[in-house]
Every structure is written in C-alpha cells, then in structure tokens.
PDB file of C-alpha atoms in Angstrom:
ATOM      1  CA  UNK A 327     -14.526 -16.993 -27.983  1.00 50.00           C
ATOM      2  CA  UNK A 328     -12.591 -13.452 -28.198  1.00 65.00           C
ATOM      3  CA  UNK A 329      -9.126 -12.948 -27.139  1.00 76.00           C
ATOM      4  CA  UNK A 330     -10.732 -10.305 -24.595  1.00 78.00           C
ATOM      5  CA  UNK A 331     -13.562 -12.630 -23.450  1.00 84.00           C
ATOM      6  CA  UNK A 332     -11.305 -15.173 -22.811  1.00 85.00           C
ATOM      7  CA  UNK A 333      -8.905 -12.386 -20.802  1.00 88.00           C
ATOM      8  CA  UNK A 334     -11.671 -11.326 -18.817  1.00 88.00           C
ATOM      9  CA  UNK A 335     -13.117 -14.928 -18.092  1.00 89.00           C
ATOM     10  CA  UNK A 336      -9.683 -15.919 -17.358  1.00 89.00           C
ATOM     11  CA  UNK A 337      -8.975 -13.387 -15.078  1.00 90.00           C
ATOM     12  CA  UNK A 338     -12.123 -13.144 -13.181  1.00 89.00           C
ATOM     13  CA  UNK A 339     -11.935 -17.382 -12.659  1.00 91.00           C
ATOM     14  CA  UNK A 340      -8.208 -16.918 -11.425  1.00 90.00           C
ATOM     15  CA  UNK A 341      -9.756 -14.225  -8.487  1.00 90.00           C
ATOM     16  CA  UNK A 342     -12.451 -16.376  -7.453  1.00 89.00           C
ATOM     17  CA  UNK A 343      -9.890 -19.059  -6.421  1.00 87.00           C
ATOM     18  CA  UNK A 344      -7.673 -17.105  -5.287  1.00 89.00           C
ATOM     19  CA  UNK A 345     -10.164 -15.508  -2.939  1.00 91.00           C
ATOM     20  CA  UNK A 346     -11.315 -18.833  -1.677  1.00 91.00           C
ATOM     21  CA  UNK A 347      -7.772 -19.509  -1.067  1.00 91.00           C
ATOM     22  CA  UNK A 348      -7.119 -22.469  -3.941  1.00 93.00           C
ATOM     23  CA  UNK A 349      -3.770 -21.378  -5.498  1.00 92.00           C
ATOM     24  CA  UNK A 350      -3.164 -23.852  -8.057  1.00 92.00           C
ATOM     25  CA  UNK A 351      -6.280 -22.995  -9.744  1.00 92.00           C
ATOM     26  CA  UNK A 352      -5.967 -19.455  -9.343  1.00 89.00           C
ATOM     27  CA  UNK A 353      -2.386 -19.768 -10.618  1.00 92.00           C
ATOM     28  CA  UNK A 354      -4.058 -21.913 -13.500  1.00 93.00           C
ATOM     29  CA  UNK A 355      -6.620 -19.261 -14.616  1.00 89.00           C
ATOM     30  CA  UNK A 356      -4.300 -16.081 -13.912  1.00 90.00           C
ATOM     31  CA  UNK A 357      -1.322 -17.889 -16.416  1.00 90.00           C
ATOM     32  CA  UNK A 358      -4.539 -18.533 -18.993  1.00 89.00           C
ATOM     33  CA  UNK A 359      -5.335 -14.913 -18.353  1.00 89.00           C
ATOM     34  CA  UNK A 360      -1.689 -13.667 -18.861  1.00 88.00           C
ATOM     35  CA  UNK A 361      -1.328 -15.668 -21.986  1.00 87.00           C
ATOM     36  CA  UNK A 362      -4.743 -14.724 -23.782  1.00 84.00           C
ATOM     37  CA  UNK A 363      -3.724 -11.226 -23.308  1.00 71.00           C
ATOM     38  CA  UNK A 364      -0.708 -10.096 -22.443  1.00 68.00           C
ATOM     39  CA  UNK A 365      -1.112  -5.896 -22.156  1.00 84.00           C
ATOM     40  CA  UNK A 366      -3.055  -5.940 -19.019  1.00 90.00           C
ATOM     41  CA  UNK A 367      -0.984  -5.704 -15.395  1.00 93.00           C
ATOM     42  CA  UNK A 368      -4.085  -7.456 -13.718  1.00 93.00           C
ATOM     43  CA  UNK A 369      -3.109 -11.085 -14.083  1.00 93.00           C
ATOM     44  CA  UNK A 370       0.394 -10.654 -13.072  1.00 94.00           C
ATOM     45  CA  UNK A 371      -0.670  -8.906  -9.617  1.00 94.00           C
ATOM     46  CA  UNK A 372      -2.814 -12.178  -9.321  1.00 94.00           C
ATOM     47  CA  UNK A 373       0.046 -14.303  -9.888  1.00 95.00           C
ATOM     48  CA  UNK A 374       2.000 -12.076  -8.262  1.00 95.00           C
ATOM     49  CA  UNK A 375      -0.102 -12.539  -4.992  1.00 94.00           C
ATOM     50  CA  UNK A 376      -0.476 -15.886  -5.173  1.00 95.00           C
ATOM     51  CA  UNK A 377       3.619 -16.412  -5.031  1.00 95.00           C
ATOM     52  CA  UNK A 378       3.534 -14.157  -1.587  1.00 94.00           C
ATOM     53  CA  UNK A 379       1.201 -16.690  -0.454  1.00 92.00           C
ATOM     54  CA  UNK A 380       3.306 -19.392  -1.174  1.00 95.00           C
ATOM     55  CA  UNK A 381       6.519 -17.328   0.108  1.00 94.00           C
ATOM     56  CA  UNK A 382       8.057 -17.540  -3.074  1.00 96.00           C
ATOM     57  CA  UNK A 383       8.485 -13.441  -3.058  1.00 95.00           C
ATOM     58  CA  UNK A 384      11.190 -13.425  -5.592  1.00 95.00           C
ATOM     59  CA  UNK A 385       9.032 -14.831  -8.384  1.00 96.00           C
ATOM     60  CA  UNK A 386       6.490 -12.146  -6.528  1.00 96.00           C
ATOM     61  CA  UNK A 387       8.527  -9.546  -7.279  1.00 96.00           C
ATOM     62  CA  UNK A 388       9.568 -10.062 -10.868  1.00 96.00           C
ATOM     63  CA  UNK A 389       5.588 -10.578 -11.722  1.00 96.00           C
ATOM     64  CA  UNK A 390       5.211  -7.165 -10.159  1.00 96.00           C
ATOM     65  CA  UNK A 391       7.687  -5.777 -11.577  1.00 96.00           C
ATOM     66  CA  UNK A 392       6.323  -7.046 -15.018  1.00 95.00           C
ATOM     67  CA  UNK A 393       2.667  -5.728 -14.022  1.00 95.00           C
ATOM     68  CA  UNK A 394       4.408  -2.324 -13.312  1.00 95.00           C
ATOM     69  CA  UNK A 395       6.498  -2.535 -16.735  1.00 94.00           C
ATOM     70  CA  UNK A 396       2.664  -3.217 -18.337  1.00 94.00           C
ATOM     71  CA  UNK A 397       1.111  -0.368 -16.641  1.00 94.00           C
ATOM     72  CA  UNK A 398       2.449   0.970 -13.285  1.00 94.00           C
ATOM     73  CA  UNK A 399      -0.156   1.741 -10.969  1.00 96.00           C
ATOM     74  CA  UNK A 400      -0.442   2.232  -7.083  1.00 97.00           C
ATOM     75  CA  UNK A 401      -0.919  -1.355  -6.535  1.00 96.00           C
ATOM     76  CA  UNK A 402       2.127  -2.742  -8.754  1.00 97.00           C
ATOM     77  CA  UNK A 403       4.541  -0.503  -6.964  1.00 98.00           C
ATOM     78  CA  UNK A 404       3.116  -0.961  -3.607  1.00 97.00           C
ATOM     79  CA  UNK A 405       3.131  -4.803  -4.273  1.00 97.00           C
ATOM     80  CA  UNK A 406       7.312  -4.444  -5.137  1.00 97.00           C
ATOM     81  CA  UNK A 407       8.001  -2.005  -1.896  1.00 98.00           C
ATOM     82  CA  UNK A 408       5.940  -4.837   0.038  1.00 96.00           C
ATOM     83  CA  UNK A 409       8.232  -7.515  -1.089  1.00 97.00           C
ATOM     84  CA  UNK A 410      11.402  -5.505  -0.804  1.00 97.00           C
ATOM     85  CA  UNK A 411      10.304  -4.654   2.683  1.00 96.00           C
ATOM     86  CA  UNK A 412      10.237  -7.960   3.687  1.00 94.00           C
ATOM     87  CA  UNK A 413      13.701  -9.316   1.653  1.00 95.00           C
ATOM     88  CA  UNK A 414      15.254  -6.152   3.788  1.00 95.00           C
ATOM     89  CA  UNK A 415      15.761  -3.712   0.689  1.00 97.00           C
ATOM     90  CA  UNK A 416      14.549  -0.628   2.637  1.00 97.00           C
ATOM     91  CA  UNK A 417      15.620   1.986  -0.053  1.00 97.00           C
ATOM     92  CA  UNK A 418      14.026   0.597  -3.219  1.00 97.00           C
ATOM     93  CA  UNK A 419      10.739  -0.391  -0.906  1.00 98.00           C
ATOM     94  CA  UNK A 420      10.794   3.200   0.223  1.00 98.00           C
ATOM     95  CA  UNK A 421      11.487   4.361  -3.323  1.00 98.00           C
ATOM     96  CA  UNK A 422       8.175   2.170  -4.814  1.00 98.00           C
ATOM     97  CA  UNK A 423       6.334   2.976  -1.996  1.00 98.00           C
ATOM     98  CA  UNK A 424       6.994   6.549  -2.195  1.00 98.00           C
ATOM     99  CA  UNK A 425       6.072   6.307  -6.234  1.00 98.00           C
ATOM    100  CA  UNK A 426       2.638   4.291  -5.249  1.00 98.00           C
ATOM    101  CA  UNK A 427       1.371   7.414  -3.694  1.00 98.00           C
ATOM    102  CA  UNK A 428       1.932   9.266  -6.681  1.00 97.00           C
ATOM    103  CA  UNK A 429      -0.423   7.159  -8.472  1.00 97.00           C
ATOM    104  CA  UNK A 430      -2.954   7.487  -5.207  1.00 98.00           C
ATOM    105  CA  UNK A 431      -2.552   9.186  -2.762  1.00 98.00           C
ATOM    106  CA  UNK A 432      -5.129   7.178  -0.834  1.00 97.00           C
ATOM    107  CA  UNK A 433      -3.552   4.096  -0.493  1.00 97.00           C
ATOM    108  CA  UNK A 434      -3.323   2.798   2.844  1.00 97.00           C
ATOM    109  CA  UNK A 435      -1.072   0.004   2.269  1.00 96.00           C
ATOM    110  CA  UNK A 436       1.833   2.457   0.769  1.00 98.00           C
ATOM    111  CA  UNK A 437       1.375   4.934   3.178  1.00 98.00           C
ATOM    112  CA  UNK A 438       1.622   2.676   6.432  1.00 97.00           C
ATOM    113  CA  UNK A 439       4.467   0.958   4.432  1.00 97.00           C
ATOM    114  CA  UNK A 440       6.040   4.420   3.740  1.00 98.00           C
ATOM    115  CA  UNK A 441       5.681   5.101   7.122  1.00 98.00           C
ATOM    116  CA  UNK A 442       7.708   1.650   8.469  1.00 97.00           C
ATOM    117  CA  UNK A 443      10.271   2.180   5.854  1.00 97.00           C
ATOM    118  CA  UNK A 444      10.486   6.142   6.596  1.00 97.00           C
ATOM    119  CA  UNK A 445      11.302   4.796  10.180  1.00 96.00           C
ATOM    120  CA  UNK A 446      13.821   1.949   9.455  1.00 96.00           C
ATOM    121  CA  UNK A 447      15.453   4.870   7.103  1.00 97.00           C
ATOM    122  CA  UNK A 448      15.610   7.623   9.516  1.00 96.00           C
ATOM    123  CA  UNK A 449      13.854   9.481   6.354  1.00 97.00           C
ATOM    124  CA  UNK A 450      11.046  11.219   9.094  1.00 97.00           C
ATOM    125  CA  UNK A 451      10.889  14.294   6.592  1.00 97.00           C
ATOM    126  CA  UNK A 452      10.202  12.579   3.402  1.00 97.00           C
ATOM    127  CA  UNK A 453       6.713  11.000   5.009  1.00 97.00           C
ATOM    128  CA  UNK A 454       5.843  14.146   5.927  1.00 98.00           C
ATOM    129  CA  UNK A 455       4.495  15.249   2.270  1.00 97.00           C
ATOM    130  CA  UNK A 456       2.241  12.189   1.653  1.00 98.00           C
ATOM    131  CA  UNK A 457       0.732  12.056   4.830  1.00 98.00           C
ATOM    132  CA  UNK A 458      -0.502  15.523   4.325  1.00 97.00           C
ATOM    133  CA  UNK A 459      -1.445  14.654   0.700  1.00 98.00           C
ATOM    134  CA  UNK A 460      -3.767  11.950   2.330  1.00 98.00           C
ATOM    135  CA  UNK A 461      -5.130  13.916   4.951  1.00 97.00           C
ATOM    136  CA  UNK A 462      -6.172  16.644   2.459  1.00 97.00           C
ATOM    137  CA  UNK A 463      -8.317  13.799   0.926  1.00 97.00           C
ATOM    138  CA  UNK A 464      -9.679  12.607   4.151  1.00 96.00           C
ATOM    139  CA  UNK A 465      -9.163  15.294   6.739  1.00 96.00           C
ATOM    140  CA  UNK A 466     -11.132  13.092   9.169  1.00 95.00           C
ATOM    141  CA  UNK A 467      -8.725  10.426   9.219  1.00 96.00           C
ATOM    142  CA  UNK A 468      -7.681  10.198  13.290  1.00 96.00           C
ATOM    143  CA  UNK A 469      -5.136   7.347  12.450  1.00 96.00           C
ATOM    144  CA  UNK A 470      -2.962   9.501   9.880  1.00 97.00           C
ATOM    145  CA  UNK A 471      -3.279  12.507  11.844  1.00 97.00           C
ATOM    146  CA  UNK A 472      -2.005  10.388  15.061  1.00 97.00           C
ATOM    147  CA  UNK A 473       0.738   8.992  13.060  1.00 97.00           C
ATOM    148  CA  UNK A 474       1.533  12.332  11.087  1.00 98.00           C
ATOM    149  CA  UNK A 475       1.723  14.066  15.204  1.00 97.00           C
ATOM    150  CA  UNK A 476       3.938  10.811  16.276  1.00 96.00           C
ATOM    151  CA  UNK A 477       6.317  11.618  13.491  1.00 97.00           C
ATOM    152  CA  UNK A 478       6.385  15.477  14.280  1.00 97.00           C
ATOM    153  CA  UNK A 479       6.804  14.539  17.802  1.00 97.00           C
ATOM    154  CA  UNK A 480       9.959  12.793  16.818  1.00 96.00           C
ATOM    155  CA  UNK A 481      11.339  15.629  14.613  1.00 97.00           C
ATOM    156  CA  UNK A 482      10.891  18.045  17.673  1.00 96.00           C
ATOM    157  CA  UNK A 483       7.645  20.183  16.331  1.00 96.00           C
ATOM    158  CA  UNK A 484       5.352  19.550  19.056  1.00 96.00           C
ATOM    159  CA  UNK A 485       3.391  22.459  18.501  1.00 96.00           C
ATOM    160  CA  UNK A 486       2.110  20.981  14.941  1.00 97.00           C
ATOM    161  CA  UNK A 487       1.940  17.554  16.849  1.00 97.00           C
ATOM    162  CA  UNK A 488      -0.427  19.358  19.811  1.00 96.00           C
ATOM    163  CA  UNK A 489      -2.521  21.321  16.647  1.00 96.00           C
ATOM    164  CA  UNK A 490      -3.103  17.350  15.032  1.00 97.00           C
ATOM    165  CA  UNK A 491      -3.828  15.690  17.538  1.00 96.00           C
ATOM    166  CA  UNK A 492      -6.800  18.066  18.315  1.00 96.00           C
ATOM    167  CA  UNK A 493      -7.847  17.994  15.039  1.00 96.00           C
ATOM    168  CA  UNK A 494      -7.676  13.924  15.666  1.00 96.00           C
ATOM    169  CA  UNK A 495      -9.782  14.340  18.624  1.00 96.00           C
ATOM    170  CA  UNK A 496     -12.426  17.206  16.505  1.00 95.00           C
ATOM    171  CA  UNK A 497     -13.202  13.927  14.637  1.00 93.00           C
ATOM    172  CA  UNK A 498     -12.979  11.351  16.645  1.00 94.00           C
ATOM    173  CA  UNK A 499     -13.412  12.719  20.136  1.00 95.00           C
ATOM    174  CA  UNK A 500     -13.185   8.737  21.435  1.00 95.00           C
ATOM    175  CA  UNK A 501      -9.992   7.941  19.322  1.00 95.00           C
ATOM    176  CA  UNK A 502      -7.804   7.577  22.625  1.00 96.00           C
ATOM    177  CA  UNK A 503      -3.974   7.013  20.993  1.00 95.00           C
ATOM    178  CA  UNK A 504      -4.544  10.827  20.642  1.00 95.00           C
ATOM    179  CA  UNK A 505      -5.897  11.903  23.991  1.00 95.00           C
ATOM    180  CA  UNK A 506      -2.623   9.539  25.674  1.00 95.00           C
ATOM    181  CA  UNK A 507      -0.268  11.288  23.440  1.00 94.00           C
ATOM    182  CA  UNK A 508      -1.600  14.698  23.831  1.00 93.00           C
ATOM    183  CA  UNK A 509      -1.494  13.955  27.756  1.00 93.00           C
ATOM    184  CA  UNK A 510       2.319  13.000  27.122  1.00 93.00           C
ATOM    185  CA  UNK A 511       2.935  16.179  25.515  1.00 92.00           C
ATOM    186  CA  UNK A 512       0.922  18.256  28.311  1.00 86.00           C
ATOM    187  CA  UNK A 513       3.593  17.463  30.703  1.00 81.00           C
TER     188      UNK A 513
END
C-alpha cells in the first residue's frame, strides 16, 4: 500500500471513530495517520479533538498548534483560541480567533468566539470588522446582524444598531431578539 493510501485510509478510519464517539481507536488511526504522513494538519486536528474530549486541552493545544505549524487554516487557529478560551488566555484566544477569520471569514465558531473574547476584552471595536466581513457574505444572517446591533448598542451608535436590526427583521421578519431590542431602543 502507498504512503498516501495508507494516510488517507488512516485518516478517514480515525474520523469514523471519532464520530461514533470511540477515542482510543480514533486516537489509534489518527497517530497511524500522523505517522504515514506527516505534511498534512488533518490528523493532528483529529487528535487534537479527541484530547478536548478527554479534557486533556494542553496536549489539545500543542497538536493544534502543530496542525497550524503544518498548514494554518481557519480551523487550526480557531481550535487554539478555543482552548485558550477555556485555560483563561483571553488575548492569544482573541489573537487566533481574530487570525481564523482571515482564513474564512465564514466561520461561525471564530466569530461567536471572537465575539465572547471581544467582550471579556473590552475590545467592542475590533469585532466590529469581521462581523461586517461575514455579513457581506451572508447579508441574511439575523443572528450576526442582532449581535453586530447588540455590540453597537454598547458602543453608543444606536442609530446603526436601529438600521440592523431592521435589516434583521427584512430577513427574518419572525426573528424576535430583534423586534425586543428594537422595542428597547424605541423608548
């Protein structure tokens, strides 16, 4: 069998169990995976994951820190900030996060996370940026445009708030986190 056949068999064998929740094999296959071919970020997210599940998130974050070293990507970087959320290390997650979106925009998981650590930071300003970058992907997105008014409500521009919140409702007239927060605003 090829050294990429063997990769790719690996790999694939290591996210079956780990979707079906058995870690030691998944572990198994993912370390197989790693070792058969060792350019490709894709195992070490696996292993990566499965050490979150186990709450081992310091051996999480050096195997996605060695993903990113192979080839940084969204999910890599998000996986860190994740991890350095939860130890407490608001900066660098805010950092990773913040680098995440460069690599797409579109991730939820990095914004929201953005968002929390943009919060715990008192960085309101700096989440302002992405969240447009998101919405200019997916204009019809009521839950970023509810979160991008809740921020601008918070750094006193209620006016922009007011204009995204109706643009929240233009899409999703039912979506009611806008219509309470536009009623708040009102008075």
């Amino acid at each position: 069998m090829t050294s990429h056949l063997d990769y790719e068999i690996n790999k694939e064998l290591g996210e079956c169990y780990l979707f079906m929740g058995e870690l030691d094999k998944a572990e198994q296959y993912y370390e197989k995976a790693a070792n058969s071919n060792g350019t490709h970020p894709d195992p070490y997210l696996g292993l990566a994951t499965v050490a979150v599940q186990r709450g081992h998130l310091e051996n999480a974050l050096s195997l996605y820190r060695r993903a990113s070293e192979i080839e940084a990507s969204d999910k890599s970087l998000a996986g860190m900030a994740l991890v350095e959320m939860e130890t407490g290390a608001l900066d660098s997650a805010f950092t990773h996060f913040s680098q995440a979106l460069e690599y797409n925009p579109e991730n939820l998981v990095a914004l929201y996370g953005l968002v929390q650590a943009g919060h715990g930071l008192n960085r309101l300003e700096a989440i302002l940026t992405p969240l447009d970058n998101f919405l200019e992907l997916n204009p019809d997105k009521a839950e970023i445009r509810f979160t991008l008014a809740g921020i601008l409500v918070k750094l006193a521009q209620v006016t922009k708030a007011r204009e995204q919140l109706e643009r929240a409702l233009e899409s999703d007239p039912s979506y009611d986190p806008a219509k309470e927060l536009l009623m708040e605003l009102a008075q």
